[in-house]
mmCIF file of C-alpha atoms and ligand atoms in Angstrom:
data_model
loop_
_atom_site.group_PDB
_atom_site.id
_atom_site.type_symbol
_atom_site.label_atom_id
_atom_site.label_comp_id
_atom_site.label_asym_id
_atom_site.label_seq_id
_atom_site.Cartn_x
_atom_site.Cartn_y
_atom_site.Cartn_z
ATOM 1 C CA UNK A 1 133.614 118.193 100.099
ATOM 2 C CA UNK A 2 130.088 117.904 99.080
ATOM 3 C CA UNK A 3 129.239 114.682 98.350
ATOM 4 C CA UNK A 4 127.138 113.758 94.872
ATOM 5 C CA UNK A 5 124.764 110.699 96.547
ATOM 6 C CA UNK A 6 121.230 110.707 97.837
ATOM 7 C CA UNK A 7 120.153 107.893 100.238
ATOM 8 C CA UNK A 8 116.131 107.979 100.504
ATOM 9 C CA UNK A 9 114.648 106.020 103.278
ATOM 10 C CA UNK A 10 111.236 104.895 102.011
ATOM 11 C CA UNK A 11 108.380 102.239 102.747
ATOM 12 C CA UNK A 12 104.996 101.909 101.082
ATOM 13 C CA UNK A 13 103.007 104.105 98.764
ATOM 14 C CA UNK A 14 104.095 107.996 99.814
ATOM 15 C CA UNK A 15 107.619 106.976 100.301
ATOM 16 C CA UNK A 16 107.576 105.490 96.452
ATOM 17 C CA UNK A 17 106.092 108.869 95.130
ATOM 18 C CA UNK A 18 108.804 110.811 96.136
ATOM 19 C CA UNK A 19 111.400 107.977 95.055
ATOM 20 C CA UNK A 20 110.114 108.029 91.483
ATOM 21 C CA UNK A 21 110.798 112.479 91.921
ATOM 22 C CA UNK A 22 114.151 112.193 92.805
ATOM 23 C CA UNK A 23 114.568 109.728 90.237
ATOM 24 C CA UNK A 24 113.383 111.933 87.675
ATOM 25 C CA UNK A 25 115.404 114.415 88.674
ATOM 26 C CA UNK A 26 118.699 112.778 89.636
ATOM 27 C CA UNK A 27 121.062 111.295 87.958
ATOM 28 C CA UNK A 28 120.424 107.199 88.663
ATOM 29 C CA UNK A 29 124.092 106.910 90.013
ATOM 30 C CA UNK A 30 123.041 109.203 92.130
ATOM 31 C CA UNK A 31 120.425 107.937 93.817
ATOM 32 C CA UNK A 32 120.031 104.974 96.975
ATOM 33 C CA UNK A 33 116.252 104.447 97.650
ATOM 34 C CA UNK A 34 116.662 102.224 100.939
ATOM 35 C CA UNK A 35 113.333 100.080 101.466
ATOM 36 C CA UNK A 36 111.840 99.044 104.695
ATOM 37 C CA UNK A 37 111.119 94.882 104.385
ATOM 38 C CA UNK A 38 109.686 94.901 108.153
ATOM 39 C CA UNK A 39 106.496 94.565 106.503
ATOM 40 C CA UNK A 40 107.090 91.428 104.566
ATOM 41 C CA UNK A 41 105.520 87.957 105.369
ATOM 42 C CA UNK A 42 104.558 84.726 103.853
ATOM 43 C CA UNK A 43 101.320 84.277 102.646
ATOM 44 C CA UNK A 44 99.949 81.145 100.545
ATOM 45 C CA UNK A 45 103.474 79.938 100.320
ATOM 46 C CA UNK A 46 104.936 83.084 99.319
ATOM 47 C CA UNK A 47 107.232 85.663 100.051
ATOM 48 C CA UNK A 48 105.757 88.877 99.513
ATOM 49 C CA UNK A 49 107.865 92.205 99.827
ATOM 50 C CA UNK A 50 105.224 94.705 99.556
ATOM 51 C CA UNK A 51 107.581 97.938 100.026
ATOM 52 C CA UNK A 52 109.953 96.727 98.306
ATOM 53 C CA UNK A 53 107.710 95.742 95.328
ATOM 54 C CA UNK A 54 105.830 99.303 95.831
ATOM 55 C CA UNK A 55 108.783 101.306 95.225
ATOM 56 C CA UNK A 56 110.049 98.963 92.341
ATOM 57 C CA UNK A 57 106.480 99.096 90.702
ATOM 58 C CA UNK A 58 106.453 102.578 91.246
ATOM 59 C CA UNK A 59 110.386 103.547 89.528
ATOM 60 C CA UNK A 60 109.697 101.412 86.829
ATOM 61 C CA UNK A 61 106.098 103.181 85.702
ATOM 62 C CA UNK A 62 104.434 99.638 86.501
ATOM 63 C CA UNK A 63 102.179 100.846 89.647
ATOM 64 C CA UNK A 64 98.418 100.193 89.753
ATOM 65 C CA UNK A 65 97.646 104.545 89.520
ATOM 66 C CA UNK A 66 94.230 103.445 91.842
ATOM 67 C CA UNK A 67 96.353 101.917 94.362
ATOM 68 C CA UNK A 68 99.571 102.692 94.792
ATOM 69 C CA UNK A 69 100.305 99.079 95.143
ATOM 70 C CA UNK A 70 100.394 96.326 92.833
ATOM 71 C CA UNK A 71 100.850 96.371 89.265
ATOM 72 C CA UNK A 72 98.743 98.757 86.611
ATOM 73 C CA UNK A 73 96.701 96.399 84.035
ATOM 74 C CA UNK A 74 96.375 93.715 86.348
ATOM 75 C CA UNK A 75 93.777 90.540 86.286
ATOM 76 C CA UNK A 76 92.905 88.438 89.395
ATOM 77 C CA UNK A 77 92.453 85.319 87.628
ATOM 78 C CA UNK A 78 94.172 83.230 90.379
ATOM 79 C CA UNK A 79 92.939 85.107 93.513
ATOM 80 C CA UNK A 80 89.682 84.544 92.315
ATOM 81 C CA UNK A 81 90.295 80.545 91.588
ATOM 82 C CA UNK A 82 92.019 80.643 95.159
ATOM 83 C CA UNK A 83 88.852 81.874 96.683
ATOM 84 C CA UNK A 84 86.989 79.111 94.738
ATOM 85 C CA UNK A 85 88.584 76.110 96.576
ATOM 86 C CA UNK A 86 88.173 78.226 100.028
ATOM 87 C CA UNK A 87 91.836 80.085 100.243
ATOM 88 C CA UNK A 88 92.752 83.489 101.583
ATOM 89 C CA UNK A 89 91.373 86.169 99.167
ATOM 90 C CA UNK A 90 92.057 88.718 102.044
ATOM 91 C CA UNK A 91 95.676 90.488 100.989
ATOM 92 C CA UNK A 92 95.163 91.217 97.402
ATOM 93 C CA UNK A 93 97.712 89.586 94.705
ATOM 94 C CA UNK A 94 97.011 89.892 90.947
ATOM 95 C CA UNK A 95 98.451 87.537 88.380
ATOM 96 C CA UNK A 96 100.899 90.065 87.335
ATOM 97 C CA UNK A 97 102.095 90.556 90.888
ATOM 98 C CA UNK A 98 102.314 87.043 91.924
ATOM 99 C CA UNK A 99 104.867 85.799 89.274
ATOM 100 C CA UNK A 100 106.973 88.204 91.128
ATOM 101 C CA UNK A 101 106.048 86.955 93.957
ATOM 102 C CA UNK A 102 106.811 82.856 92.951
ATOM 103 C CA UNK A 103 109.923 83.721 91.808
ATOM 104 C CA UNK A 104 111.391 85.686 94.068
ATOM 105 C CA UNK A 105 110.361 83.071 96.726
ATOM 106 C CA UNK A 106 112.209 80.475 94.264
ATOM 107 C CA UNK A 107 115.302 82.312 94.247
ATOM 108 C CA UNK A 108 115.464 83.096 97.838
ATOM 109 C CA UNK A 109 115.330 78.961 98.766
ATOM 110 C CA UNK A 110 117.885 78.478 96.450
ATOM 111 C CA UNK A 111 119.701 80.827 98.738
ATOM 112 C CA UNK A 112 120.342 84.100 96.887
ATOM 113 C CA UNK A 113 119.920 87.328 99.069
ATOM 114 C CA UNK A 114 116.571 89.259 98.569
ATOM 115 C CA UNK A 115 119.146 92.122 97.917
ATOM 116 C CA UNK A 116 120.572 90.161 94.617
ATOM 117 C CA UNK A 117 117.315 89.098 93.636
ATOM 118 C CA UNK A 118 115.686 92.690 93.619
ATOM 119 C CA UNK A 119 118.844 94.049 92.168
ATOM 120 C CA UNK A 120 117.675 91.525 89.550
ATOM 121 C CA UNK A 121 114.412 92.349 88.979
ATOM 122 C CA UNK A 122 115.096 96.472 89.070
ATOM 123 C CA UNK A 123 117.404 96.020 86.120
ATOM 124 C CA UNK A 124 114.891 93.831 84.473
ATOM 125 C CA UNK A 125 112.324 96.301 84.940
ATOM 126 C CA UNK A 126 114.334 98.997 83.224
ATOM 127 C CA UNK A 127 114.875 100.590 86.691
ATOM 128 C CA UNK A 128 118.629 102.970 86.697
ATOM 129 C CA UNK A 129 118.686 103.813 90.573
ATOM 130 C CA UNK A 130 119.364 101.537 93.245
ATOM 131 C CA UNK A 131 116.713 99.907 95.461
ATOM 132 C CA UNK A 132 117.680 98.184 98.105
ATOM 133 C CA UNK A 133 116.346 96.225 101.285
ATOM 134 C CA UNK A 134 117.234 97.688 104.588
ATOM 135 C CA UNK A 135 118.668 94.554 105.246
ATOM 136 C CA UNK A 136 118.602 90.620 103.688
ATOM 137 C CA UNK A 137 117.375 89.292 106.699
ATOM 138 C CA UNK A 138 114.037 88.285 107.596
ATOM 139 C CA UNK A 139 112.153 91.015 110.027
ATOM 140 C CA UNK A 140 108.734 91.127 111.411
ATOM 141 C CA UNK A 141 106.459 93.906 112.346
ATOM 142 C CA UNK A 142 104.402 92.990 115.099
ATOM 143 C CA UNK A 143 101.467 95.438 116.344
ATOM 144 C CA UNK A 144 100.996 95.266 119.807
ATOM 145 C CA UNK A 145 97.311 95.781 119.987
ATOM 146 C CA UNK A 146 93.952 95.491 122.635
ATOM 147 C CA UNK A 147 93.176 92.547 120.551
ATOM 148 C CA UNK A 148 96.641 90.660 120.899
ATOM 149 C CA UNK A 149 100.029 91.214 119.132
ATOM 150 C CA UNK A 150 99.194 91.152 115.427
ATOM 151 C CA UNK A 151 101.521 90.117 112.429
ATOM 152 C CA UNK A 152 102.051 93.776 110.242
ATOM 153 C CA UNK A 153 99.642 92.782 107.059
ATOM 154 C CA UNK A 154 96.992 91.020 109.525
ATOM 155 C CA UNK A 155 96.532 93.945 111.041
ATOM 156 C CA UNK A 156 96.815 96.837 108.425
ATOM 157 C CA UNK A 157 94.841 94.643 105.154
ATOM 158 C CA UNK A 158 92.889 92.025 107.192
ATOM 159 C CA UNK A 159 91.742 94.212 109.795
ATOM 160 C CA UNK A 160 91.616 97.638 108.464
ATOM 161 C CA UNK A 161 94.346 99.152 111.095
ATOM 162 C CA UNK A 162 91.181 99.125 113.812
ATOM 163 C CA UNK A 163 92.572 97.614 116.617
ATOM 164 C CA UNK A 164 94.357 100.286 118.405
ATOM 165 C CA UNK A 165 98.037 99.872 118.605
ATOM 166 C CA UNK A 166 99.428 100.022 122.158
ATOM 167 C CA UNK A 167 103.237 99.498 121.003
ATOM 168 C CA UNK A 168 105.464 97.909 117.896
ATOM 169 C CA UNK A 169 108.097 95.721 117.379
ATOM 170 C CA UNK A 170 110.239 94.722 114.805
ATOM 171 C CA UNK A 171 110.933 90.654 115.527
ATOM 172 C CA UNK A 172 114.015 89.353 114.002
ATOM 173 C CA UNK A 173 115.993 93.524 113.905
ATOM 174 C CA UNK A 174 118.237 92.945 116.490
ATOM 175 C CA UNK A 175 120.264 90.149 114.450
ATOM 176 C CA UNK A 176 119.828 91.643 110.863
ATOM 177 C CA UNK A 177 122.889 93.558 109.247
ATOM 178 C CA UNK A 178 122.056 96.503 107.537
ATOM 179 C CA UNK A 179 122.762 96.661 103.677
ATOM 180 C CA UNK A 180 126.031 98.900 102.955
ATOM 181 C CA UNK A 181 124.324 101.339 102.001
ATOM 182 C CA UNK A 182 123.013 102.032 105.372
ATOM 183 C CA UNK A 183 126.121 101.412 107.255
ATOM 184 C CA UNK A 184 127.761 104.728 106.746
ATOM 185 C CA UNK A 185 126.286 108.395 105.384
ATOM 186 C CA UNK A 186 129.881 109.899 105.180
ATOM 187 C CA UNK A 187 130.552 111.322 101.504
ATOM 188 C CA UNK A 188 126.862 111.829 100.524
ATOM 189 C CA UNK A 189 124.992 114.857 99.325
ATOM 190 C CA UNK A 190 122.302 113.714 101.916
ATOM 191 C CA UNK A 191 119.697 111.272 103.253
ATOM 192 C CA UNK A 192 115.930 112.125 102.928
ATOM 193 C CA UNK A 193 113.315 110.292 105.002
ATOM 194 C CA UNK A 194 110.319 110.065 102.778
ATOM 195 C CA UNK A 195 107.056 110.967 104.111
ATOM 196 C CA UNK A 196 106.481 107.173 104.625
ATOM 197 C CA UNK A 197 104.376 106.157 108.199
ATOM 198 C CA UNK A 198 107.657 107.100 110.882
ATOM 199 C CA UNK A 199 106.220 103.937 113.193
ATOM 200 C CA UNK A 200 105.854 101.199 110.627
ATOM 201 C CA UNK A 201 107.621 102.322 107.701
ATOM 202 C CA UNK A 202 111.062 104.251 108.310
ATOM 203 C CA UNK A 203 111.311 103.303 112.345
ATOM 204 C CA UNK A 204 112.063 99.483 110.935
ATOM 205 C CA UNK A 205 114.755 100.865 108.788
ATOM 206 C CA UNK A 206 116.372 102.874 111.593
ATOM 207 C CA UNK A 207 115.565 99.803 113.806
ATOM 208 C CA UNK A 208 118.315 98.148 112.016
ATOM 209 C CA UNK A 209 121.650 97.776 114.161
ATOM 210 C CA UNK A 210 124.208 100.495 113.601
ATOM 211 C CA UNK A 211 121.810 102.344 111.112
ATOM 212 C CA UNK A 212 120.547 105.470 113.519
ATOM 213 C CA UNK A 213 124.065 105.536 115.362
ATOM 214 C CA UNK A 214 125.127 106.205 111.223
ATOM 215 C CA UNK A 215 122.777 108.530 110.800
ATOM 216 C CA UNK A 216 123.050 110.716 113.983
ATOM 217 C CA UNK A 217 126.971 110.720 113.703
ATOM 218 C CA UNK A 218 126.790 111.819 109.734
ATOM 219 C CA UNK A 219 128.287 114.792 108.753
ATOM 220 C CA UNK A 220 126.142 115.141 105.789
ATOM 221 C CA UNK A 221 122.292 117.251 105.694
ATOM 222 C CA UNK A 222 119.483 115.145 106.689
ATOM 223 C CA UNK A 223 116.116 115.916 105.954
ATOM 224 C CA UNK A 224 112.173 114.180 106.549
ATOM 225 C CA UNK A 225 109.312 115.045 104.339
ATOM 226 C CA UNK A 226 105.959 115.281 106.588
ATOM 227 C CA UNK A 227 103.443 112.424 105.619
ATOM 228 C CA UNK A 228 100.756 114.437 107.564
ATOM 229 C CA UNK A 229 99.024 117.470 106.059
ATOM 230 C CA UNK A 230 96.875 119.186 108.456
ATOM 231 C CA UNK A 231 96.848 116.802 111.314
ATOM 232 C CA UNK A 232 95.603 114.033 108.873
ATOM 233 C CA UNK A 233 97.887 110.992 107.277
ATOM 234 C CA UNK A 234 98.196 111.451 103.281
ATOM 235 C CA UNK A 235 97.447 107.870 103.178
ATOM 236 C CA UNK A 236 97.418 105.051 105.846
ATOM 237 C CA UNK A 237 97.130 104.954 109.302
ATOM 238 C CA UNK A 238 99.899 107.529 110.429
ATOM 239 C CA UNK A 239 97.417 109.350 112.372
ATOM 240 C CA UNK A 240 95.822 107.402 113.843
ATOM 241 C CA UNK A 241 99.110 105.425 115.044
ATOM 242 C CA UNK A 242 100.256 108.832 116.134
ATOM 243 C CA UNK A 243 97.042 109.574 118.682
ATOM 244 C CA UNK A 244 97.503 105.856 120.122
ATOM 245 C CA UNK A 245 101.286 106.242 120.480
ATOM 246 C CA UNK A 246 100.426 109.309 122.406
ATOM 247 C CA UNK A 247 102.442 111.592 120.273
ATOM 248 C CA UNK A 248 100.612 114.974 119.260
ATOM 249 C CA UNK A 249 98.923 114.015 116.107
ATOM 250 C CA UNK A 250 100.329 116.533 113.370
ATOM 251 C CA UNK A 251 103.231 117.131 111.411
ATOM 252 C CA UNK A 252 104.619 118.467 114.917
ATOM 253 C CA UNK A 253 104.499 115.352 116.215
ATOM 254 C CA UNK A 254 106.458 113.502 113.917
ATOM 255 C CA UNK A 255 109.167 116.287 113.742
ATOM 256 C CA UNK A 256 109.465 115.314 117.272
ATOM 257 C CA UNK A 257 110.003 111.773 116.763
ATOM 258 C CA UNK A 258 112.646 112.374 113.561
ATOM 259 C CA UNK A 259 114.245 115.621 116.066
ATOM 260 C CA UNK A 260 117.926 113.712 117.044
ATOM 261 C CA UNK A 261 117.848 111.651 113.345
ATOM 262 C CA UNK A 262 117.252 115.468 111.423
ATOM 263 C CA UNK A 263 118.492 118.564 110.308
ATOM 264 C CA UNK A 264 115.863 119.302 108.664
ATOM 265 C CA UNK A 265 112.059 119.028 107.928
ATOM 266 C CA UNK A 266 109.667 119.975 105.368
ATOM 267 C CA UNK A 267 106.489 121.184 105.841
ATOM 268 C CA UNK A 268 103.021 121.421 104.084
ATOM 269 C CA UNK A 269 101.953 125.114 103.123
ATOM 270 C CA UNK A 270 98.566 123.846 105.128
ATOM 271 C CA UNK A 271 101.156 123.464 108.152
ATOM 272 C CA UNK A 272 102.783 126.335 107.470
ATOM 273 C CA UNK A 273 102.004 127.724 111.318
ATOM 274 C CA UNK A 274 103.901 124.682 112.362
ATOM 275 C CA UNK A 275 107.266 125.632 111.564
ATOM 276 C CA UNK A 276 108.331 128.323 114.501
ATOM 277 C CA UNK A 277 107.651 125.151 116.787
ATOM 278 C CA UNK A 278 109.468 122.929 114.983
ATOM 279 C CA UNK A 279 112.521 125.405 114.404
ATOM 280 C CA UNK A 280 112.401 125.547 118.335
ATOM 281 C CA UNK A 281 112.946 121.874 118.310
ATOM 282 C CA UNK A 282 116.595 122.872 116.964
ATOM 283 C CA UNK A 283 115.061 121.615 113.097
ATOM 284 C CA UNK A 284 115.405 124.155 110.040
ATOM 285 C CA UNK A 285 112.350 124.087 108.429
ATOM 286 C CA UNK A 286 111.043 124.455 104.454
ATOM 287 C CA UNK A 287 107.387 125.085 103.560
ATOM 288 C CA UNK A 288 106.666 122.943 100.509
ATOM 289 C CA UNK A 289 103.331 121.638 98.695
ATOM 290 C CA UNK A 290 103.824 118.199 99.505
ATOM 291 C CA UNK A 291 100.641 116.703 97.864
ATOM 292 C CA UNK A 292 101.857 114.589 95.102
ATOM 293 C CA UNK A 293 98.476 113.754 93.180
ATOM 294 C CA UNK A 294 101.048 113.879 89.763
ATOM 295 C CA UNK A 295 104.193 113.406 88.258
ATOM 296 C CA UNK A 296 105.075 116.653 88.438
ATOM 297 C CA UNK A 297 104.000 117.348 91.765
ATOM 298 C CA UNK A 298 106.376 114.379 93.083
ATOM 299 C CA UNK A 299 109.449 115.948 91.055
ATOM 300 C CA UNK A 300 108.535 119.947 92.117
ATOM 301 C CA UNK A 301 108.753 118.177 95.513
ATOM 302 C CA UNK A 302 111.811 116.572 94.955
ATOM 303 C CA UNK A 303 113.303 119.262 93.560
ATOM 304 C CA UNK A 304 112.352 121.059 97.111
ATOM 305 C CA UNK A 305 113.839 118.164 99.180
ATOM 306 C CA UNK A 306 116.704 118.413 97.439
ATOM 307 C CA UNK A 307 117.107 122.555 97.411
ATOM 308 C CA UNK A 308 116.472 121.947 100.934
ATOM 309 C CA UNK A 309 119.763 119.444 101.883
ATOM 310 C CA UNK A 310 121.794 121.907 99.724
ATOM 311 C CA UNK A 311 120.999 124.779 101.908
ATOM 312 C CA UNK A 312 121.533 122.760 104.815
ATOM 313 C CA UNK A 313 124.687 122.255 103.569
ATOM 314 C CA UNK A 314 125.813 125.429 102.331
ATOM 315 C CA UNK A 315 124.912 126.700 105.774
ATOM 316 C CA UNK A 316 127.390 123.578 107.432
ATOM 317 C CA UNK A 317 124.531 123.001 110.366
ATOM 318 C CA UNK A 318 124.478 119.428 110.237
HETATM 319 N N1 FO1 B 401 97.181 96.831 100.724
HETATM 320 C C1 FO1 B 401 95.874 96.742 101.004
HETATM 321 O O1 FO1 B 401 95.334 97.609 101.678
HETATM 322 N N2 FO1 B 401 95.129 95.647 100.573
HETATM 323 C C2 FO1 B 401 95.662 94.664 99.821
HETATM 324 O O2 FO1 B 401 94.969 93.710 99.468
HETATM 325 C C3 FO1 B 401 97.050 94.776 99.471
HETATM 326 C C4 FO1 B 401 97.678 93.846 98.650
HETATM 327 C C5 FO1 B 401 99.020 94.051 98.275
HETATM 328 C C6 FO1 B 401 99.629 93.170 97.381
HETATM 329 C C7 FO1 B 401 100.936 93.359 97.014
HETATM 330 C C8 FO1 B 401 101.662 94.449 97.512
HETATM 331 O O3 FO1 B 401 102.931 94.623 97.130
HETATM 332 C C9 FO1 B 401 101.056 95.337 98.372
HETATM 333 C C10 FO1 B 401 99.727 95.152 98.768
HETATM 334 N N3 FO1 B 401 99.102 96.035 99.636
HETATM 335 C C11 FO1 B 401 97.774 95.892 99.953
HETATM 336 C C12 FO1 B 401 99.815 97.164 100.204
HETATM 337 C C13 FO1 B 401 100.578 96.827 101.470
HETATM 338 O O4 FO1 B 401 99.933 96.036 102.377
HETATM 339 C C14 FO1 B 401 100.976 98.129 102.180
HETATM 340 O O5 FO1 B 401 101.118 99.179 101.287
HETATM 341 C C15 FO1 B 401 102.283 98.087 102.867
HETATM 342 O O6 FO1 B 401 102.615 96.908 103.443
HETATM 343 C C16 FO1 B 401 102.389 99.225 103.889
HETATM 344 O O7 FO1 B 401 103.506 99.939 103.624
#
């Protein structure tokens, strides 16, 4: 029997657009939006969760609009004291922002699970659906680059993605536990890879043991949204990662990488050539506007995604 849940995997900005769709047009029961925190780190004695705090932001109408990231309204009265006694103004943390930031790193030496405290701050944020971390324990991106192996936020803020990436790791995976909601896809109405960067944002996710073995033996539709339009990232450095990874650098290429984690993938109408390829890949395919430059853009797109794993379903190829 059909299941009633959604499980999206999501990381930064694009993966929190189509987060805050489905969550205007799901019921919050059911929906899972399952965060990458491979991009974490500690920075001036704090733990920052910038994913996590995108898509939490984001579900709870709080997001700087400009940005993506961060909080709306915000003031930079302590970054800009910081810089005055010669501290790091290079990763950008508004007032707003950072009493998230101190107390979450509070609550995690006191021991609670990043899980709990998020959990905490969702529900405090007026926030129905689930968010959760891909896992409570610590794990690193490292980019593997012709200037050295970088730390995640060194290389994408500090150094503007431009030294090419020659490989990835996620330090710290191979001894995480997933969070339950990752462990099993059995009994849901599907899982939705948001167009989130594959490399940085939803590979850390599936990095996490037992979490693509899940998802390749589920019996239930699963579908990716591109995050490139016309060979060109919506935001971040997707394409570029894509070129140096040697992967062809279009939506093509990432159906490619998702190909044994998918039933499904959706297209941009720009793309819209794409899809016999990517149907010969063994992938059904849906043509979609994925631009989401409004609110109702992210829930006409949702509302696509979600068409989308019921057809899959209806059809019983997955
Ligand atoms: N991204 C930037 O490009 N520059 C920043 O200064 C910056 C600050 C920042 C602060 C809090 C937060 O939650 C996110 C922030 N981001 C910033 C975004 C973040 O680095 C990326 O969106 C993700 O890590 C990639 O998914």
């Amino acid at each position: 029997m059909m299941g009633r849940k959604i499980v999206a995997l999501a990381g930064g900005v694009g993966g929190a657009k189509l987060a805050l769709g489905l969550a205007q047009v799901l019921p919050a029961d059911e929906l899972t939006v399952a965060v990458n925190t491979a991009d974490d780190f500690e920075h001036l004695g704090l733990y920052i969760c910038p994913d996590l705090d995108t898509v939490m932001y984001t579900l709870g109408g709080l997001a700087n609009p400009e940005t993506g990231w961060g909080r709306r309204d915000e003031t930079w009265n302590v970054l800009d004291a910081i810089g005055k006694v010669g501290g790091e103004t290079w990763f950008r943390l508004g007032d707003k922002d950072l009493a998230t930031h101190i107390e979450r790193t509070r609550r995690l030496r006191t021991g609670e699970p990043l899980s709990s405290i998020i959990a905490d701050f969702a529900k405090r944020f007026g926030i129905a659906p689930a968010i959760v971390p891909m896992c409570d324990e610590p794990v690193r991106t490292v980019v593997k680059t012709d200037d050295g192996d970088l730390a995640f936020q060194d290389w994408f803020v500090r150094l503007h993605c431009e030294p090419v990436v020659r490989s990835v790791r996620f330090a710290g995976v191979e001894t995480a536990k997933p969070h339950p909601a990752l462990r099993s896809f059995d009994g849901l109405r599907g899982v939705i890879f948001c167009p989130s960067n594959p490399f940085v944002s939803v590979a850390p996710i599936l990095a996490v043991p037992d979490v693509r073995v899940a998802l390749q033996r589920a019996k239930v539709p699963r579908i990716a949204v591109t995050p490139i339009v016309g060979g060109q990232a919506i935001k971040g450095p997707a394409a570029k990662m894509l070129a140096e990874l040697g992967h062809d650098v279009s939506a093509l290429g990432v159906a490619k990488y998702y190909q044994r984690l998918v039933d499904g993938f959706v297209l941009d109408v720009q793309d819209a050539a794409l899809a016999p390829e990517i149907e010969r890949l063994g992938l059904r395919v849906k043509v979609a506007d994925t631009m989401m430059h409004d609110d109702s853009d992210k829930k006409r797109l949702a509302e696509a995604a979600l068409e989308f794993v019921d057809e899959i379903a209806a059809d019983g190829r997955h």
